[in-house]
CSV table of C-alpha atoms in Angstrom, one decimal:
chain,number,residue,atom,x,y,z
A,1,MET,CA,99.6,81.7,83.5
A,2,LYS,CA,102.3,83.9,82.4
A,3,THR,CA,102.0,87.1,80.7
A,4,SER,CA,103.9,87.8,77.3
A,5,THR,CA,106.5,90.3,76.8
A,6,PRO,CA,104.5,92.3,74.5
A,7,ALA,CA,101.4,92.2,76.9
A,8,ARG,CA,104.0,93.5,79.8
A,9,ALA,CA,105.2,96.3,77.5
A,10,SER,CA,101.5,97.3,76.6
A,11,GLY,CA,100.6,97.3,80.3
A,12,ALA,CA,103.6,99.4,81.2
A,13,LEU,CA,102.9,101.9,78.4
A,14,THR,CA,99.1,102.2,79.5
A,15,ILE,CA,100.5,103.1,83.1
A,16,GLY,CA,102.8,105.3,82.0
A,17,LEU,CA,100.4,107.5,79.8
A,18,CYS,CA,97.7,107.2,82.6
A,19,LEU,CA,100.4,108.5,85.1
A,20,VAL,CA,101.0,111.6,82.7
A,21,VAL,CA,97.5,112.3,82.6
A,22,ALA,CA,97.2,112.1,86.4
A,23,LEU,CA,100.2,114.5,86.6
A,24,LEU,CA,98.2,117.1,84.5
A,25,GLU,CA,95.3,116.5,86.4
A,26,GLY,CA,97.0,117.1,89.9
A,27,LEU,CA,98.5,120.1,88.6
A,28,ASP,CA,95.2,121.4,87.3
A,29,LEU,CA,93.3,120.7,90.9
A,30,GLN,CA,96.2,122.5,92.8
A,31,SER,CA,96.2,125.5,90.5
A,32,THR,CA,93.4,127.3,92.1
A,33,GLY,CA,95.1,126.8,95.8
A,34,VAL,CA,98.3,128.3,94.4
A,35,ALA,CA,96.8,131.2,92.7
A,36,ALA,CA,94.0,132.0,95.3
A,37,PRO,CA,96.0,134.7,97.1
A,38,ARG,CA,96.6,136.6,93.7
A,39,MET,CA,93.3,135.8,92.2
A,40,ALA,CA,91.6,137.2,95.5
A,41,ARG,CA,93.6,140.5,95.2
A,42,GLU,CA,92.7,140.9,91.6
A,43,PHE,CA,88.9,140.4,91.8
A,44,HIS,CA,88.6,141.6,95.6
A,45,LEU,CA,87.3,138.1,96.8
A,46,ALA,CA,86.6,137.6,100.5
A,47,VAL,CA,87.8,134.5,102.3
A,48,ALA,CA,84.4,132.8,102.0
A,49,GLN,CA,84.2,133.5,98.3
A,50,MET,CA,87.4,132.0,97.8
A,51,GLY,CA,85.8,129.0,99.5
A,52,TRP,CA,83.3,128.8,96.7
A,53,ALA,CA,86.0,129.0,94.1
A,54,PHE,CA,87.9,126.1,95.6
A,55,SER,CA,84.6,124.2,96.1
A,56,ILE,CA,82.9,124.7,92.6
A,57,GLY,CA,85.8,122.7,90.7
A,58,ALA,CA,85.1,119.8,93.1
A,59,LEU,CA,81.4,120.3,92.6
A,60,GLY,CA,82.0,119.6,88.8
A,61,LEU,CA,84.2,116.6,89.8
A,62,LEU,CA,80.9,114.8,91.5
A,63,PRO,CA,78.9,114.3,88.4
A,64,GLY,CA,82.0,114.0,86.2
A,65,ALA,CA,83.0,111.0,88.3
A,66,ALA,CA,79.6,109.2,88.0
A,67,ILE,CA,79.0,110.0,84.3
A,68,GLY,CA,82.6,109.2,83.4
A,69,GLY,CA,82.5,106.0,85.2
A,70,ARG,CA,79.0,105.0,83.8
A,71,LEU,CA,80.2,105.8,80.3
A,72,ALA,CA,83.6,103.8,80.8
A,73,ASP,CA,81.5,100.8,80.9
A,74,LYS,CA,79.2,101.6,77.8
A,75,LEU,CA,81.9,103.2,75.5
A,76,GLY,CA,85.0,102.1,76.7
A,77,ARG,CA,87.7,103.6,79.1
A,78,LYS,CA,89.9,105.0,76.3
A,79,ARG,CA,87.2,107.2,74.5
A,80,VAL,CA,85.7,108.5,77.6
A,81,LEU,CA,89.2,109.4,79.1
A,82,MET,CA,90.1,111.2,76.0
A,83,LEU,CA,86.9,113.2,75.9
A,84,SER,CA,87.5,114.1,79.6
A,85,ILE,CA,91.2,115.4,79.0
A,86,ALA,CA,89.8,117.6,76.0
A,87,LEU,CA,87.1,119.0,78.4
A,88,PHE,CA,89.5,119.9,81.3
A,89,GLY,CA,92.1,121.1,79.1
A,90,ILE,CA,90.1,123.7,77.3
A,91,PHE,CA,88.4,125.1,80.5
A,92,SER,CA,91.5,125.3,82.3
A,93,ILE,CA,92.7,127.6,79.5
A,94,ALA,CA,89.1,129.4,79.6
A,95,THR,CA,90.1,130.0,83.3
A,96,THR,CA,92.7,132.8,82.3
A,97,GLN,CA,90.1,134.7,80.6
A,98,VAL,CA,87.7,135.0,83.6
A,99,TRP,CA,86.8,138.6,84.6
A,100,ASP,CA,84.9,138.3,87.7
A,101,LEU,CA,83.8,135.6,90.5
A,102,ASN,CA,80.9,134.4,88.4
A,103,SER,CA,83.1,133.6,85.2
A,104,LEU,CA,85.6,132.0,87.3
A,105,LEU,CA,83.0,129.7,88.9
A,106,ALA,CA,81.7,128.7,85.7
A,107,ALA,CA,85.1,127.9,84.1
A,108,ARG,CA,86.2,125.8,87.2
A,109,PHE,CA,83.1,124.0,87.4
A,110,MET,CA,83.3,122.7,83.7
A,111,THR,CA,87.0,122.1,84.3
A,112,GLY,CA,86.1,119.9,87.4
A,113,LEU,CA,83.7,118.0,85.0
A,114,GLY,CA,86.5,116.9,82.9
A,115,LEU,CA,88.8,116.1,85.8
A,116,GLY,CA,86.2,114.0,87.4
A,117,ALA,CA,85.2,112.0,84.5
A,118,ALA,CA,88.9,111.2,83.9
A,119,MET,CA,89.7,109.5,87.3
A,120,PRO,CA,87.3,106.3,87.1
A,121,ASN,CA,88.8,105.6,83.5
A,122,LEU,CA,92.5,106.0,84.8
A,123,ILE,CA,91.9,103.6,87.6
A,124,ALA,CA,90.0,101.1,85.4
A,125,LEU,CA,92.7,101.4,82.8
A,126,CYS,CA,95.7,100.7,85.3
A,127,SER,CA,93.9,98.0,87.3
A,128,GLU,CA,93.2,96.2,84.1
A,129,ALA,CA,96.5,96.6,82.4
A,130,ALA,CA,98.3,95.1,85.6
A,131,GLN,CA,98.4,91.4,86.8
A,132,PRO,CA,96.0,90.5,89.6
A,133,HIS,CA,98.9,90.6,92.2
A,134,GLN,CA,100.1,94.0,91.1
A,135,ARG,CA,96.7,96.1,90.7
A,136,SER,CA,97.3,98.1,93.9
A,137,THR,CA,100.9,99.0,92.8
A,138,ALA,CA,99.6,99.9,89.2
A,139,VAL,CA,96.9,102.2,90.4
A,140,GLY,CA,99.2,103.7,93.1
A,141,ALA,CA,102.1,104.1,90.4
A,142,MET,CA,99.3,106.1,88.4
A,143,TYR,CA,97.9,107.9,91.1
A,144,CYS,CA,101.3,109.5,92.3
A,145,GLY,CA,101.2,111.7,89.2
A,146,MET,CA,98.4,113.4,91.0
A,147,PRO,CA,100.5,115.0,93.8
A,148,PHE,CA,103.7,115.3,91.8
A,149,GLY,CA,101.6,117.6,89.4
A,150,ALA,CA,100.5,119.4,92.5
A,151,ALA,CA,104.0,119.8,93.6
A,152,LEU,CA,104.7,121.2,90.1
A,153,ALA,CA,101.9,123.8,90.3
A,154,ALA,CA,103.4,124.8,93.8
A,155,LEU,CA,106.8,125.0,92.0
A,156,ILE,CA,105.4,127.2,89.2
A,157,GLY,CA,103.7,129.4,92.1
A,158,ILE,CA,107.4,129.8,93.9
A,159,VAL,CA,109.2,130.9,90.4
A,160,SER,CA,106.2,133.2,89.4
A,161,PRO,CA,107.7,136.5,88.3
A,162,GLY,CA,105.4,138.7,90.4
A,163,ASP,CA,102.6,138.9,93.0
A,164,GLU,CA,100.0,139.8,90.4
A,165,SER,CA,100.9,136.8,87.9
A,166,TRP,CA,98.6,133.6,88.2
A,167,ARG,CA,97.4,132.9,84.5
A,168,HIS,CA,100.3,131.4,83.2
A,169,ILE,CA,99.6,128.2,86.0
A,170,PHE,CA,96.2,127.7,84.2
A,171,TYR,CA,98.1,127.8,80.7
A,172,VAL,CA,100.1,125.1,81.6
A,173,GLY,CA,97.5,123.2,83.1
A,174,GLY,CA,95.2,123.4,79.9
A,175,ILE,CA,97.8,123.4,77.1
A,176,GLY,CA,99.5,120.1,78.5
A,177,PRO,CA,96.3,117.8,78.3
A,178,LEU,CA,95.6,118.9,74.6
A,179,LEU,CA,99.3,118.2,73.7
A,180,ILE,CA,99.0,114.7,75.0
A,181,LEU,CA,95.8,113.9,73.3
A,182,PRO,CA,97.4,112.8,70.1
A,183,LEU,CA,99.8,110.6,72.1
A,184,LEU,CA,96.7,108.9,73.5
A,185,VAL,CA,95.0,108.3,70.2
A,186,VAL,CA,98.2,106.4,68.8
A,187,TYR,CA,99.6,104.7,71.8
A,188,LEU,CA,96.7,104.2,74.4
A,189,LYS,CA,95.3,100.6,74.0
A,190,GLU,CA,91.6,100.0,75.2
A,191,SER,CA,91.3,97.7,78.2
A,192,ALA,CA,91.5,94.0,77.1
A,193,HIS,CA,89.4,93.1,80.1
A,194,PHE,CA,86.7,95.6,78.9
A,195,VAL,CA,86.7,94.4,75.1
A,196,LEU,CA,86.3,90.6,76.4
A,197,ALA,CA,83.4,91.6,78.8
A,198,LYS,CA,81.5,93.5,76.0
A,199,SER,CA,82.1,90.8,73.6
A,200,ARG,CA,80.5,88.3,76.4
A,201,GLU,CA,77.8,90.6,77.0
A,202,MET,CA,76.9,90.9,73.3
A,203,THR,CA,77.1,87.1,72.9
A,204,HIS,CA,75.0,86.0,75.8
A,205,ARG,CA,72.9,89.3,75.5
A,206,GLU,CA,73.5,90.0,79.1
A,207,SER,CA,71.7,93.2,80.3
A,208,ARG,CA,72.0,93.1,84.2
A,209,SER,CA,74.6,95.9,84.2
A,210,GLY,CA,72.6,98.9,85.2
A,211,VAL,CA,73.7,101.1,88.1
A,212,ALA,CA,71.5,99.4,90.7
A,213,HIS,CA,72.9,96.1,89.7
A,214,ALA,CA,76.5,97.3,89.7
A,215,LEU,CA,76.5,98.7,93.1
A,216,TRP,CA,74.0,96.9,95.2
A,217,ALA,CA,73.5,93.3,93.5
A,218,GLU,CA,75.2,90.0,94.4
A,219,GLY,CA,76.5,90.9,97.9
A,220,ARG,CA,78.0,94.3,97.0
A,221,ALA,CA,75.5,96.6,99.0
A,222,GLY,CA,77.3,96.7,102.4
A,223,THR,CA,81.0,96.9,100.6
A,224,THR,CA,79.6,99.7,98.5
A,225,LEU,CA,78.3,101.9,101.6
A,226,GLY,CA,81.5,101.1,103.7
A,227,LEU,CA,83.6,102.2,100.4
A,228,TRP,CA,81.6,105.5,100.1
A,229,THR,CA,82.0,106.3,103.6
A,230,SER,CA,85.8,105.8,103.7
A,231,TYR,CA,86.0,107.8,100.5
A,232,LEU,CA,84.0,110.7,102.0
A,233,GLY,CA,85.8,110.9,105.2
A,234,THR,CA,89.2,110.8,103.9
A,235,LEU,CA,88.6,113.2,101.0
A,236,ILE,CA,87.0,115.9,103.4
A,237,VAL,CA,90.3,116.2,105.2
A,238,LEU,CA,92.5,115.8,101.9
A,239,TYR,CA,90.8,118.6,100.0
A,240,PHE,CA,90.8,120.8,103.2
A,241,LEU,CA,94.4,120.6,103.2
A,242,MET,CA,94.9,120.7,99.4
A,243,ASN,CA,93.1,124.1,99.1
A,244,TRP,CA,93.7,125.8,102.3
A,245,LEU,CA,97.4,124.7,103.3
A,246,PRO,CA,99.0,127.7,101.6
A,247,SER,CA,96.5,130.1,103.3
A,248,MET,CA,96.8,128.4,106.7
A,249,VAL,CA,100.9,128.7,106.6
A,250,LEU,CA,100.6,132.4,105.7
A,251,SER,CA,98.2,132.7,108.6
A,252,ARG,CA,101.2,131.8,110.8
A,253,GLY,CA,103.2,134.6,109.7
A,254,LEU,CA,105.4,132.6,107.3
A,255,THR,CA,106.3,134.1,103.8
A,256,ARG,CA,104.4,133.1,100.3
A,257,VAL,CA,107.8,131.2,99.4
A,258,GLN,CA,107.7,129.3,102.5
A,259,ALA,CA,103.9,128.5,101.9
A,260,SER,CA,104.5,127.2,98.5
A,261,VAL,CA,107.4,125.1,99.9
A,262,VAL,CA,105.2,123.6,102.4
A,263,GLN,CA,102.6,122.8,99.6
A,264,MET,CA,105.1,121.3,97.7
A,265,MET,CA,106.5,118.9,100.4
A,266,PHE,CA,102.7,118.0,101.2
A,267,ASN,CA,102.6,116.9,97.4
A,268,ILE,CA,105.8,115.3,97.3
A,269,GLY,CA,105.0,113.1,100.4
A,270,GLY,CA,101.7,112.5,98.5
A,271,GLY,CA,103.6,111.2,95.4
A,272,ILE,CA,105.9,109.0,97.5
A,273,GLY,CA,103.0,107.7,99.5
A,274,ALA,CA,100.7,106.8,96.8
A,275,ILE,CA,103.3,104.4,95.2
A,276,VAL,CA,104.9,103.0,98.3
A,277,ILE,CA,101.4,102.3,100.5
A,278,ALA,CA,99.8,101.0,97.5
A,279,ASN,CA,102.8,98.6,97.0
A,280,MET,CA,102.6,97.6,100.4
A,281,MET,CA,99.0,96.5,100.0
A,282,ASP,CA,100.0,94.3,97.4
A,283,ARG,CA,102.9,92.9,99.5
A,284,ILE,CA,101.5,92.6,103.1
A,285,GLY,CA,97.9,92.8,102.4
A,286,ARG,CA,95.0,95.1,102.8
A,287,ARG,CA,94.3,95.0,106.6
A,288,PHE,CA,97.6,96.1,108.0
A,289,THR,CA,98.4,98.6,105.2
A,290,VAL,CA,95.0,100.1,105.8
A,291,THR,CA,95.4,100.3,109.5
A,292,GLY,CA,98.7,101.8,109.6
A,293,MET,CA,97.8,104.3,106.7
A,294,TYR,CA,95.0,105.6,109.1
A,295,VAL,CA,97.2,105.8,112.0
A,296,GLY,CA,99.8,107.6,110.0
A,297,ILE,CA,97.0,110.3,109.0
A,298,ALA,CA,96.1,111.0,112.4
A,299,VAL,CA,99.5,111.5,113.7
A,300,ALA,CA,100.4,113.6,110.6
A,301,LEU,CA,97.4,116.0,111.4
A,302,ALA,CA,98.5,116.1,115.2
A,303,VAL,CA,102.0,117.1,114.0
A,304,LEU,CA,100.8,119.6,111.2
A,305,ALA,CA,98.4,121.4,114.2
A,306,SER,CA,101.2,121.8,116.6
A,307,ALA,CA,103.8,123.1,114.1
A,308,THR,CA,105.0,126.7,114.5
A,309,GLY,CA,108.0,127.4,112.5
A,310,SER,CA,108.7,126.8,108.8
A,311,VAL,CA,110.8,123.4,109.1
A,312,SER,CA,108.1,121.8,111.8
A,313,THR,CA,105.3,123.0,109.3
A,314,ALA,CA,107.0,121.6,106.2
A,315,PHE,CA,107.7,118.1,107.9
A,316,GLY,CA,103.8,118.1,109.0
A,317,GLY,CA,103.1,118.8,105.3
A,318,LEU,CA,105.2,116.0,104.1
A,319,LEU,CA,103.7,113.5,106.7
A,320,ALA,CA,100.3,114.7,105.9
A,321,GLY,CA,100.7,114.2,102.1
A,322,LEU,CA,102.5,110.7,102.6
A,323,PHE,CA,99.7,109.2,104.5
A,324,LEU,CA,96.7,111.3,103.2
A,325,VAL,CA,97.5,111.2,99.3
A,326,GLY,CA,99.0,107.8,99.6
A,327,GLY,CA,95.9,106.6,101.5
A,328,GLN,CA,93.7,107.9,98.7
A,329,SER,CA,95.7,105.8,96.4
A,330,VAL,CA,95.0,102.7,98.4
A,331,LEU,CA,91.1,103.3,98.5
A,332,TYR,CA,91.1,103.9,94.6
A,333,ALA,CA,93.0,100.5,94.5
A,334,LEU,CA,90.6,98.8,96.7
A,335,ALA,CA,87.6,99.9,94.7
A,336,SER,CA,89.2,98.7,91.5
A,337,THR,CA,89.3,95.2,93.1
A,338,ILE,CA,85.9,94.9,94.3
A,339,TYR,CA,83.7,95.2,91.3
A,340,PRO,CA,83.7,92.9,88.5
A,341,VAL,CA,85.1,94.3,85.0
A,342,GLN,CA,81.8,94.9,83.3
A,343,VAL,CA,80.6,97.1,85.9
A,344,ARG,CA,83.9,98.3,87.4
A,345,GLY,CA,83.6,101.7,85.7
A,346,THR,CA,80.2,102.3,87.3
A,347,GLY,CA,81.3,101.1,90.7
A,348,VAL,CA,84.5,103.0,91.0
A,349,GLY,CA,82.9,106.1,89.4
A,350,ALA,CA,80.0,106.1,91.9
A,351,ALA,CA,82.7,105.9,94.8
A,352,VAL,CA,84.6,108.5,93.3
A,353,ALA,CA,81.4,110.7,92.8
A,354,VAL,CA,80.4,110.2,96.6
A,355,GLY,CA,84.0,111.0,97.9
A,356,ARG,CA,83.8,114.1,96.2
A,357,PHE,CA,81.3,115.4,98.1
A,358,GLY,CA,84.2,115.6,100.6
A,359,SER,CA,86.2,117.5,98.2
A,360,ILE,CA,83.3,120.0,98.0
A,361,LEU,CA,82.6,120.1,101.9
A,362,GLY,CA,86.2,120.2,103.2
A,363,PRO,CA,87.2,123.6,101.6
A,364,LEU,CA,83.7,125.1,101.9
A,365,ILE,CA,83.3,124.3,105.5
A,366,ALA,CA,86.8,125.3,106.3
A,367,GLY,CA,86.5,128.7,104.7
A,368,GLN,CA,83.1,129.5,106.4
A,369,LEU,CA,84.8,128.5,109.8
A,370,LEU,CA,88.1,130.3,109.1
A,371,ALA,CA,85.9,133.5,108.3
A,372,THR,CA,84.3,133.4,111.7
A,373,GLY,CA,87.8,133.3,113.3
A,374,GLN,CA,88.4,129.7,114.0
A,375,SER,CA,92.0,129.1,113.9
A,376,ALA,CA,93.5,126.6,111.4
A,377,SER,CA,95.0,124.3,113.9
A,378,VAL,CA,91.7,123.7,115.4
A,379,LEU,CA,90.3,122.7,112.2
A,380,VAL,CA,93.0,120.3,111.6
A,381,ILE,CA,92.4,118.6,115.1
A,382,ALA,CA,88.8,118.4,114.4
A,383,SER,CA,89.4,116.3,111.3
A,384,ILE,CA,90.9,113.4,113.1
A,385,PRO,CA,87.4,112.0,114.2
A,386,LEU,CA,86.4,112.0,110.4
A,387,ILE,CA,89.7,109.9,110.0
A,388,VAL,CA,88.8,107.3,112.5
A,389,ILE,CA,85.3,106.8,110.8
A,390,ALA,CA,86.9,106.6,107.6
A,391,ALA,CA,89.2,104.0,108.9
A,392,ILE,CA,86.4,101.8,110.4
A,393,ALA,CA,84.6,101.8,107.2
A,394,ALA,CA,87.7,100.8,105.3
A,395,LEU,CA,88.5,97.9,107.4
A,396,LEU,CA,84.8,96.7,107.1
A,397,VAL,CA,85.2,96.9,103.4
A,398,ILE,CA,88.2,94.6,103.8
A,399,ALA,CA,86.8,92.4,106.2
A,400,ARG,CA,83.9,91.7,103.9
A,401,PHE,CA,86.2,91.3,100.8
A,402,SER,CA,88.1,88.7,102.8
A,403,ARG,CA,85.1,86.8,103.4
A,404,GLY,CA,84.5,86.6,99.8
A,405,GLN,CA,80.9,88.4,100.2
A,406,THR,CA,81.6,91.2,97.7
A,407,ILE,CA,83.2,89.7,94.8
A,408,ALA,CA,80.5,89.0,92.0
A,409,THR,CA,83.0,87.0,89.7
A,410,ALA,CA,81.7,83.7,90.3
A,411,HIS,CA,79.9,84.0,87.1
A,412,GLN,CA,82.0,86.4,85.1
A,413,PRO,CA,85.7,85.8,85.8
A,414,ASP,CA,88.0,88.7,85.6
A,415,HIS,CA,90.9,87.6,83.2
A,416,ALA,CA,91.3,88.7,79.5
């Protein structure tokens, strides 16, 4: 069935608006890493304390993703997304007013809560706005906003007026989301798939849409566990680098500007990888794409660990962003195809929430190990076994998906 021009235009507009939201989310997530050295000086924070500052925002992401995904299936993707944006915008601005470690932790936790709730809705909206053969590309196109937003945060760090200035980064990360809210009210359309699923549910009085049913029923248990494992392993490594890469570069004797350049290259690579690798999944299939993606991650980590100068470190950062951030967009796209539309928000939100354990553990464990004198290169190399486990889990998910054991759409066709 061909899609009408107005429907295609509406889908493109939805993906474009979600891309802008993802860009703002990526900027805010990276802001703490960029501002960390200056915040540490102002509040006299030790390395381990900065690890908590990184991880507390990720701690908010976890319940945010689970709750946001569940509410998306109950209240609608658009409504929950707007509430999420308002939350992380307000508390990003509140971060500029913190006065010590405790107030910083409180502001970043609430910001993370809003950021976490936004992502399952962004994934569901983009997946459901695209044609089935373009869903991975649509999710990747949205998700590329995350690393480009993070690169923007790094650029703000480079052009910052002085070593003591850091609050303006959070002003940008807070005012931007609040400014885009009116545009979402006017132009963002609720998912037609969600509207249809809710109308069917009301017509047939279907009530089997609880969390347990969404995640474990109709052959989805093995796939859910595999998906969770792949998210967890990949996000441990991704968030370790997102938060500690600037400090790691500085520890090698490079300058603050060079560290910001490396961070920017990491995020530029991530933006390219998010759209290119997700598009490859639509074109050449899931198994080959995911295999190549995880091999690329392992190679990138080895290059980054062995780099010494500014050029080789920047190249390692580019490769790591390309495959790690690009790989995460592929995992998001994969999750969006596994769960039927009536429980898609719950399923994706739960996977994102479990993965957020990795975003908490990565920076926190790295901070504790660095505080004991472990070198950053050793930590990067030690990340490779986690990547191997995540790769095996993702390939098992794809194998089950290919055999048709994880799609619960026999009774609920996924079309609007």
